[in-house]
PDB file of C-alpha atoms in Angstrom:
ATOM      1  CA  PRO A   1      90.264-131.677  17.823  1.00  0.00           C
ATOM      2  CA  ALA A   2      86.225-131.839  17.588  1.00  0.00           C
ATOM      3  CA  MET A   3      86.153-129.923  14.231  1.00  0.00           C
ATOM      4  CA  ASP A   4      88.181-129.661  11.300  1.00  0.00           C
ATOM      5  CA  ALA A   5      87.635-128.590   7.872  1.00  0.00           C
ATOM      6  CA  SER A   6      87.031-131.529   6.082  1.00  0.00           C
ATOM      7  CA  ALA A   7      82.877-130.613   5.859  1.00  0.00           C
ATOM      8  CA  ASP A   8      83.895-127.791   4.031  1.00  0.00           C
ATOM      9  CA  VAL A   9      81.913-125.453   5.712  1.00  0.00           C
ATOM     10  CA  THR A  10      82.465-122.120   7.918  1.00  0.00           C
ATOM     11  CA  PRO A  11      81.595-123.176  11.662  1.00  0.00           C
ATOM     12  CA  SER A  12      79.586-120.818  13.538  1.00  0.00           C
ATOM     13  CA  LEU A  13      80.510-118.175  15.879  1.00  0.00           C
ATOM     14  CA  ASP A  14      79.552-120.323  18.819  1.00  0.00           C
ATOM     15  CA  ALA A  15      81.396-123.521  17.648  1.00  0.00           C
ATOM     16  CA  ALA A  16      84.639-121.482  17.504  1.00  0.00           C
ATOM     17  CA  ALA A  17      84.194-119.785  20.498  1.00  0.00           C
ATOM     18  CA  ASP A  18      83.966-123.440  22.211  1.00  0.00           C
ATOM     19  CA  ASP A  19      87.215-124.654  19.953  1.00  0.00           C
ATOM     20  CA  LEU A  20      89.190-121.261  21.590  1.00  0.00           C
ATOM     21  CA  ALA A  21      88.424-122.278  25.013  1.00  0.00           C
ATOM     22  CA  ARG A  22      89.415-125.763  24.324  1.00  0.00           C
ATOM     23  CA  MET A  23      92.590-124.589  23.171  1.00  0.00           C
ATOM     24  CA  GLN A  24      93.104-122.595  26.143  1.00  0.00           C
ATOM     25  CA  ARG A  25      92.366-125.443  28.444  1.00  0.00           C
ATOM     26  CA  ASN A  26      95.059-127.440  26.870  1.00  0.00           C
ATOM     27  CA  PRO A  27      97.933-125.089  26.166  1.00  0.00           C
ATOM     28  CA  ARG A  28     100.810-126.605  23.649  1.00  0.00           C
ATOM     29  CA  PRO A  29     103.940-125.576  22.542  1.00  0.00           C
ATOM     30  CA  LEU A  30     103.688-123.649  19.061  1.00  0.00           C
ATOM     31  CA  ALA A  31     105.574-124.491  16.074  1.00  0.00           C
ATOM     32  CA  ARG A  32     107.128-121.287  15.863  1.00  0.00           C
ATOM     33  CA  PRO A  33     107.899-117.840  17.953  1.00  0.00           C
ATOM     34  CA  VAL A  34     105.088-115.478  17.061  1.00  0.00           C
ATOM     35  CA  LEU A  35     104.700-111.479  16.465  1.00  0.00           C
ATOM     36  CA  VAL A  36     101.663-109.788  16.454  1.00  0.00           C
ATOM     37  CA  PHE A  37     101.299-106.503  14.175  1.00  0.00           C
ATOM     38  CA  SER A  38      98.262-103.796  14.489  1.00  0.00           C
ATOM     39  CA  GLY A  39      96.882-102.257  11.335  1.00  0.00           C
ATOM     40  CA  TRP A  40      96.848 -98.457  10.627  1.00  0.00           C
ATOM     41  CA  GLY A  41      95.453 -96.398  13.540  1.00  0.00           C
ATOM     42  CA  ASP A  42      95.695 -98.962  15.938  1.00  0.00           C
ATOM     43  CA  PRO A  43      97.065 -97.904  19.385  1.00  0.00           C
ATOM     44  CA  GLY A  44      97.446-101.296  19.996  1.00  0.00           C
ATOM     45  CA  VAL A  45      94.346-102.634  20.975  1.00  0.00           C
ATOM     46  CA  VAL A  46      94.033-105.477  18.619  1.00  0.00           C
ATOM     47  CA  SER A  47      97.632-106.526  18.565  1.00  0.00           C
ATOM     48  CA  LEU A  48      97.697-106.890  22.363  1.00  0.00           C
ATOM     49  CA  ARG A  49      94.354-108.677  22.643  1.00  0.00           C
ATOM     50  CA  THR A  50      95.385-111.083  19.782  1.00  0.00           C
ATOM     51  CA  ALA A  51      98.664-111.787  21.495  1.00  0.00           C
ATOM     52  CA  SER A  52      96.757-112.086  24.761  1.00  0.00           C
ATOM     53  CA  ARG A  53      94.809-115.188  22.810  1.00  0.00           C
ATOM     54  CA  VAL A  54      97.907-116.616  21.271  1.00  0.00           C
ATOM     55  CA  ARG A  55      99.836-116.783  24.761  1.00  0.00           C
ATOM     56  CA  ALA A  56      96.888-118.149  26.524  1.00  0.00           C
ATOM     57  CA  VAL A  57      96.776-121.461  24.472  1.00  0.00           C
ATOM     58  CA  ALA A  58     100.701-121.574  23.893  1.00  0.00           C
ATOM     59  CA  LEU A  59     103.144-123.153  26.290  1.00  0.00           C
ATOM     60  CA  ASP A  60     106.698-122.014  26.123  1.00  0.00           C
ATOM     61  CA  THR A  61     106.469-120.041  23.094  1.00  0.00           C
ATOM     62  CA  PRO A  62     107.447-116.233  22.861  1.00  0.00           C
ATOM     63  CA  VAL A  63     105.119-114.069  21.745  1.00  0.00           C
ATOM     64  CA  GLU A  64     105.382-110.500  20.771  1.00  0.00           C
ATOM     65  CA  ALA A  65     103.153-107.428  20.111  1.00  0.00           C
ATOM     66  CA  ARG A  66     104.188-104.335  18.227  1.00  0.00           C
ATOM     67  CA  GLN A  67     101.727-101.267  17.072  1.00  0.00           C
ATOM     68  CA  PHE A  68     102.897 -98.538  14.282  1.00  0.00           C
ATOM     69  CA  LEU A  69     100.466 -95.846  15.207  1.00  0.00           C
ATOM     70  CA  THR A  70     103.325 -93.485  16.383  1.00  0.00           C
ATOM     71  CA  ARG A  71     105.101 -94.187  12.986  1.00  0.00           C
ATOM     72  CA  TRP A  72     105.171 -92.076  10.070  1.00  0.00           C
ATOM     73  CA  THR A  73     106.377 -93.883   7.234  1.00  0.00           C
ATOM     74  CA  MET A  74     106.282 -97.604   6.016  1.00  0.00           C
ATOM     75  CA  ASP A  75     110.420 -97.620   6.950  1.00  0.00           C
ATOM     76  CA  ASP A  76     109.261 -96.237  10.408  1.00  0.00           C
ATOM     77  CA  CYS A  77     107.149 -99.317  10.573  1.00  0.00           C
ATOM     78  CA  LEU A  78     109.644-101.656   9.480  1.00  0.00           C
ATOM     79  CA  ALA A  79     112.242-100.171  11.825  1.00  0.00           C
ATOM     80  CA  ALA A  80     109.743-100.729  14.902  1.00  0.00           C
ATOM     81  CA  ALA A  81     109.095-104.536  13.445  1.00  0.00           C
ATOM     82  CA  ARG A  82     112.811-105.216  13.629  1.00  0.00           C
ATOM     83  CA  GLU A  83     112.881-103.831  17.296  1.00  0.00           C
ATOM     84  CA  ALA A  84     110.089-106.354  17.767  1.00  0.00           C
ATOM     85  CA  ALA A  85     111.648-108.848  16.228  1.00  0.00           C
ATOM     86  CA  ALA A  86     115.017-108.466  18.156  1.00  0.00           C
ATOM     87  CA  ARG A  87     113.367-108.432  21.510  1.00  0.00           C
ATOM     88  CA  LEU A  88     111.570-112.087  20.134  1.00  0.00           C
ATOM     89  CA  VAL A  89     115.160-113.403  19.598  1.00  0.00           C
ATOM     90  CA  ALA A  90     116.155-112.756  22.779  1.00  0.00           C
ATOM     91  CA  ALA A  91     113.276-113.770  24.318  1.00  0.00           C
ATOM     92  CA  ALA A  92     114.115-117.321  22.524  1.00  0.00           C
ATOM     93  CA  GLY A  93     117.654-117.670  23.777  1.00  0.00           C
ATOM     94  CA  PRO A  94     120.352-118.702  22.081  1.00  0.00           C
ATOM     95  CA  ASP A  95     120.119-120.082  18.712  1.00  0.00           C
ATOM     96  CA  ALA A  96     124.115-121.064  17.662  1.00  0.00           C
ATOM     97  CA  GLY A  97     124.146-117.725  15.343  1.00  0.00           C
ATOM     98  CA  GLU A  98     121.264-119.219  12.821  1.00  0.00           C
ATOM     99  CA  PRO A  99     118.274-116.596  11.896  1.00  0.00           C
ATOM    100  CA  LEU A 100     115.108-117.777  14.325  1.00  0.00           C
ATOM    101  CA  GLU A 101     112.227-118.952  12.524  1.00  0.00           C
ATOM    102  CA  ILE A 102     109.110-117.126  13.099  1.00  0.00           C
ATOM    103  CA  ASP A 103     105.188-116.822  12.224  1.00  0.00           C
ATOM    104  CA  ILE A 104     103.802-113.397  12.052  1.00  0.00           C
ATOM    105  CA  ILE A 105      99.928-112.889  12.382  1.00  0.00           C
ATOM    106  CA  GLY A 106      99.137-109.283  10.970  1.00  0.00           C
ATOM    107  CA  LYS A 107      95.737-107.051  11.118  1.00  0.00           C
ATOM    108  CA  SER A 108      95.178-105.196   8.470  1.00  0.00           C
ATOM    109  CA  MET A 109      98.560-103.039   7.092  1.00  0.00           C
ATOM    110  CA  GLY A 110      99.916-105.059   9.739  1.00  0.00           C
ATOM    111  CA  GLY A 111     100.258-108.036   7.112  1.00  0.00           C
ATOM    112  CA  LEU A 112     101.644-105.611   4.986  1.00  0.00           C
ATOM    113  CA  VAL A 113     104.758-105.000   7.329  1.00  0.00           C
ATOM    114  CA  ALA A 114     105.111-108.559   8.200  1.00  0.00           C
ATOM    115  CA  ARG A 115     105.952-109.167   4.416  1.00  0.00           C
ATOM    116  CA  GLU A 116     108.073-106.196   4.525  1.00  0.00           C
ATOM    117  CA  LEU A 117     109.750-107.623   7.576  1.00  0.00           C
ATOM    118  CA  ALA A 118     110.333-110.772   5.680  1.00  0.00           C
ATOM    119  CA  ARG A 119     111.463-109.026   2.697  1.00  0.00           C
ATOM    120  CA  ASP A 120     113.997-106.917   4.821  1.00  0.00           C
ATOM    121  CA  GLN A 121     115.668-110.121   6.567  1.00  0.00           C
ATOM    122  CA  ALA A 122     115.734-112.283   3.343  1.00  0.00           C
ATOM    123  CA  ALA A 123     118.084-109.682   1.842  1.00  0.00           C
ATOM    124  CA  ALA A 124     119.870-108.681   4.882  1.00  0.00           C
ATOM    125  CA  GLU A 125     123.407-109.607   5.460  1.00  0.00           C
ATOM    126  CA  ARG A 126     123.261-110.791   8.984  1.00  0.00           C
ATOM    127  CA  PRO A 127     119.310-111.600   9.569  1.00  0.00           C
ATOM    128  CA  ILE A 128     118.129-112.253  12.812  1.00  0.00           C
ATOM    129  CA  VAL A 129     115.051-113.952  11.854  1.00  0.00           C
ATOM    130  CA  ARG A 130     113.427-115.960   9.050  1.00  0.00           C
ATOM    131  CA  VAL A 131     109.575-115.459   8.701  1.00  0.00           C
ATOM    132  CA  VAL A 132     108.309-118.362   7.540  1.00  0.00           C
ATOM    133  CA  ARG A 133     104.392-117.751   7.682  1.00  0.00           C
ATOM    134  CA  VAL A 134     102.540-114.533   7.451  1.00  0.00           C
ATOM    135  CA  PHE A 135      98.385-114.533   8.973  1.00  0.00           C
ATOM    136  CA  SER A 136      97.013-111.834   7.514  1.00  0.00           C
ATOM    137  CA  ILE A 137      93.726-110.399   8.812  1.00  0.00           C
ATOM    138  CA  ALA A 138      91.543-107.769   6.316  1.00  0.00           C
ATOM    139  CA  SER A 139      95.108-106.938   5.045  1.00  0.00           C
ATOM    140  CA  PRO A 140      95.153-104.875   1.604  1.00  0.00           C
ATOM    141  CA  HIS A 141      97.777-106.987  -0.056  1.00  0.00           C
ATOM    142  CA  ARG A 142      96.276-105.553  -3.340  1.00  0.00           C
ATOM    143  CA  GLY A 143      95.328-102.114  -2.148  1.00  0.00           C
ATOM    144  CA  ALA A 144      92.854-100.215   0.013  1.00  0.00           C
ATOM    145  CA  ARG A 145      89.693 -98.562  -1.293  1.00  0.00           C
ATOM    146  CA  LEU A 146      89.963 -96.016   1.160  1.00  0.00           C
ATOM    147  CA  ALA A 147      93.478 -95.327   0.533  1.00  0.00           C
ATOM    148  CA  THR A 148      92.293 -93.878  -2.993  1.00  0.00           C
ATOM    149  CA  LEU A 149      90.760 -91.025  -0.982  1.00  0.00           C
ATOM    150  CA  PRO A 150      93.300 -87.533  -0.927  1.00  0.00           C
ATOM    151  CA  THR A 151      95.835 -87.900   2.190  1.00  0.00           C
ATOM    152  CA  VAL A 152      99.146 -86.568   3.130  1.00  0.00           C
ATOM    153  CA  ASP A 153      99.721 -90.228   5.211  1.00  0.00           C
ATOM    154  CA  PRO A 154     102.417 -91.798   3.191  1.00  0.00           C
ATOM    155  CA  LYS A 155     101.615 -95.316   5.096  1.00  0.00           C
ATOM    156  CA  VAL A 156      98.166 -94.881   3.402  1.00  0.00           C
ATOM    157  CA  VAL A 157      99.687 -93.922   0.080  1.00  0.00           C
ATOM    158  CA  ASP A 158     101.383 -97.025   0.014  1.00  0.00           C
ATOM    159  CA  MET A 159      98.408 -98.584   0.179  1.00  0.00           C
ATOM    160  CA  ARG A 160      96.800 -97.514  -2.656  1.00  0.00           C
ATOM    161  CA  PRO A 161      96.294-100.442  -5.600  1.00  0.00           C
ATOM    162  CA  GLY A 162      99.502-100.195  -7.971  1.00  0.00           C
ATOM    163  CA  SER A 163     101.959 -98.497  -5.476  1.00  0.00           C
ATOM    164  CA  ALA A 164     105.671 -98.682  -5.557  1.00  0.00           C
ATOM    165  CA  PHE A 165     105.351-100.315  -2.128  1.00  0.00           C
ATOM    166  CA  LEU A 166     102.905-103.054  -3.047  1.00  0.00           C
ATOM    167  CA  GLN A 167     104.999-103.791  -6.345  1.00  0.00           C
ATOM    168  CA  ARG A 168     108.307-104.205  -4.101  1.00  0.00           C
ATOM    169  CA  LEU A 169     106.155-106.894  -1.906  1.00  0.00           C
ATOM    170  CA  ASP A 170     104.595-108.344  -4.897  1.00  0.00           C
ATOM    171  CA  ALA A 171     107.919-109.057  -6.938  1.00  0.00           C
ATOM    172  CA  GLU A 172     109.513-111.160  -3.808  1.00  0.00           C
ATOM    173  CA  ILE A 173     105.994-113.167  -4.316  1.00  0.00           C
ATOM    174  CA  ALA A 174     106.905-113.558  -8.362  1.00  0.00           C
ATOM    175  CA  ALA A 175     110.789-114.333  -7.378  1.00  0.00           C
ATOM    176  CA  GLY A 176     109.328-117.159  -4.882  1.00  0.00           C
ATOM    177  CA  ARG A 177     110.912-115.329  -2.056  1.00  0.00           C
ATOM    178  CA  ALA A 178     107.839-114.301   0.031  1.00  0.00           C
ATOM    179  CA  PRO A 179     106.699-116.426   3.192  1.00  0.00           C
ATOM    180  CA  GLU A 180     103.778-118.708   3.169  1.00  0.00           C
ATOM    181  CA  ILE A 181     100.631-116.286   3.518  1.00  0.00           C
ATOM    182  CA  ILE A 182      97.391-117.769   4.643  1.00  0.00           C
ATOM    183  CA  ALA A 183      95.066-114.729   4.217  1.00  0.00           C
ATOM    184  CA  TYR A 184      91.829-113.797   6.193  1.00  0.00           C
ATOM    185  CA  THR A 185      88.940-111.258   5.508  1.00  0.00           C
ATOM    186  CA  ARG A 186      85.191-110.959   6.384  1.00  0.00           C
ATOM    187  CA  THR A 187      82.665-109.764   3.939  1.00  0.00           C
ATOM    188  CA  GLY A 188      81.599-106.289   4.319  1.00  0.00           C
ATOM    189  CA  ASP A 189      84.896-104.986   3.831  1.00  0.00           C
ATOM    190  CA  TRP A 190      83.789-101.413   2.407  1.00  0.00           C
ATOM    191  CA  MET A 191      87.424 -99.865   3.653  1.00  0.00           C
ATOM    192  CA  VAL A 192      89.862-102.310   1.913  1.00  0.00           C
ATOM    193  CA  GLY A 193      87.543-104.914  -0.036  1.00  0.00           C
ATOM    194  CA  GLU A 194      87.124-108.779   0.438  1.00  0.00           C
ATOM    195  CA  GLU A 195      88.732-108.693  -3.485  1.00  0.00           C
ATOM    196  CA  ASN A 196      91.917-106.981  -2.301  1.00  0.00           C
ATOM    197  CA  THR A 197      92.763-109.218   1.073  1.00  0.00           C
ATOM    198  CA  ALA A 198      94.275-111.890  -1.334  1.00  0.00           C
ATOM    199  CA  PRO A 199      97.892-111.359  -2.032  1.00  0.00           C
ATOM    200  CA  ILE A 200      99.136-112.033  -6.030  1.00  0.00           C
ATOM    201  CA  GLY A 201      98.497-115.772  -7.067  1.00  0.00           C
ATOM    202  CA  GLY A 202      96.261-116.658  -3.648  1.00  0.00           C
ATOM    203  CA  ASP A 203      93.047-116.444  -2.118  1.00  0.00           C
ATOM    204  CA  ALA A 204      91.474-115.433   1.072  1.00  0.00           C
ATOM    205  CA  ARG A 205      89.256-117.285   3.692  1.00  0.00           C
ATOM    206  CA  VAL A 206      86.568-115.492   3.708  1.00  0.00           C
ATOM    207  CA  VAL A 207      84.069-115.592   6.745  1.00  0.00           C
ATOM    208  CA  PRO A 208      80.673-113.667   6.936  1.00  0.00           C
ATOM    209  CA  ARG A 209      80.138-110.480   8.558  1.00  0.00           C
ATOM    210  CA  PRO A 210      77.871-110.909  11.603  1.00  0.00           C
ATOM    211  CA  PRO A 211      75.298-108.548  11.881  1.00  0.00           C
ATOM    212  CA  LEU A 212      75.859-104.931  13.662  1.00  0.00           C
ATOM    213  CA  GLU A 213      79.368-105.625  13.107  1.00  0.00           C
ATOM    214  CA  SER A 214      82.310-103.931  10.929  1.00  0.00           C
ATOM    215  CA  GLY A 215      83.600-106.324   8.079  1.00  0.00           C
ATOM    216  CA  HIS A 216      86.549-104.622   8.655  1.00  0.00           C
ATOM    217  CA  LEU A 217      87.443-102.786  12.160  1.00  0.00           C
ATOM    218  CA  HIS A 218      86.347-105.893  14.006  1.00  0.00           C
ATOM    219  CA  ALA A 219      87.938-108.858  11.674  1.00  0.00           C
ATOM    220  CA  GLY A 220      90.790-108.926  13.842  1.00  0.00           C
ATOM    221  CA  GLY A 221      88.433-110.524  16.858  1.00  0.00           C
ATOM    222  CA  ASP A 222      86.458-112.925  15.172  1.00  0.00           C
ATOM    223  CA  PRO A 223      86.522-116.152  16.411  1.00  0.00           C
ATOM    224  CA  ARG A 224      86.283-118.347  13.507  1.00  0.00           C
ATOM    225  CA  ILE A 225      89.728-116.507  12.033  1.00  0.00           C
ATOM    226  CA  LEU A 226      91.434-116.721  15.431  1.00  0.00           C
ATOM    227  CA  ALA A 227      90.895-120.453  16.071  1.00  0.00           C
ATOM    228  CA  ASP A 228      91.836-121.385  12.879  1.00  0.00           C
ATOM    229  CA  ILE A 229      95.077-119.539  13.216  1.00  0.00           C
ATOM    230  CA  LEU A 230      95.800-120.781  16.693  1.00  0.00           C
ATOM    231  CA  ARG A 231      95.066-124.416  15.129  1.00  0.00           C
ATOM    232  CA  ARG A 232      97.823-123.901  12.405  1.00  0.00           C
ATOM    233  CA  LEU A 233     100.358-122.196  14.865  1.00  0.00           C
ATOM    234  CA  ARG A 234      99.789-125.613  17.164  1.00  0.00           C
ATOM    235  CA  GLY A 235     100.030-127.716  14.323  1.00  0.00           C
ATOM    236  CA  GLU A 236      96.347-128.942  14.352  1.00  0.00           C
ATOM    237  CA  PRO A 237      94.367-129.342  11.358  1.00  0.00           C
ATOM    238  CA  PRO A 238      92.823-126.115  10.108  1.00  0.00           C
ATOM    239  CA  LEU A 239      89.328-124.908  11.126  1.00  0.00           C
ATOM    240  CA  LEU A 240      88.141-123.281   7.983  1.00  0.00           C
ATOM    241  CA  PRO A 241      88.115-124.531   4.720  1.00  0.00           C
ATOM    242  CA  GLU A 242      90.605-123.923   2.171  1.00  0.00           C
ATOM    243  CA  PRO A 243      89.606-120.583  -0.337  1.00  0.00           C
ATOM    244  CA  ARG A 244      88.300-121.465  -4.057  1.00  0.00           C
TER     245      ARG A 244
END
């Protein structure tokens, strides 16, 4: 790769786009099959687009996408995530009865659903997958600012700071049972808040918001974030510097 994080600086948008093009010209097998989860209110635009970007740089690696727009509760989202995991297992082929190791990319709420799937499968009597890494993009690991507004949406209530749902996920981290969480965010995210996008005990990789873009809504398509995630999936050196 022409670039790495050794300079400890965030690459430009153009440099990251060039790196994405490089990976597309040279697809290679990924470390593990990949699930891609959309966020709250997204009909699947982000997940399908991201899954397409992953497939473009991957070689012979199953990739599945899932949206949660029609799911009312986090339990409903978990059921949909289980369905997506089962499809990924079927696409990966026979595995001698062992849980399939996978990575998940989750935009916003999708990052929380990814953690919930990891918790669910770790506690299952017969797990079908083992979530190794969660790549979260602008996910409200510590709650979302907008979630504090009055609402009847139970998913939004679960994304309030200190909710029972978030405490359950954080207990997995405290007990050492959670997957590796690699978190990303952009400046100017007034919907979640940059300070809320890092899981407990960790930090998020922060990139500056381009002019005229939303810090949150457009984070899933940021080429700097995508290039860093795809490099990691391909086993290449990261593009972004480690968070401090």
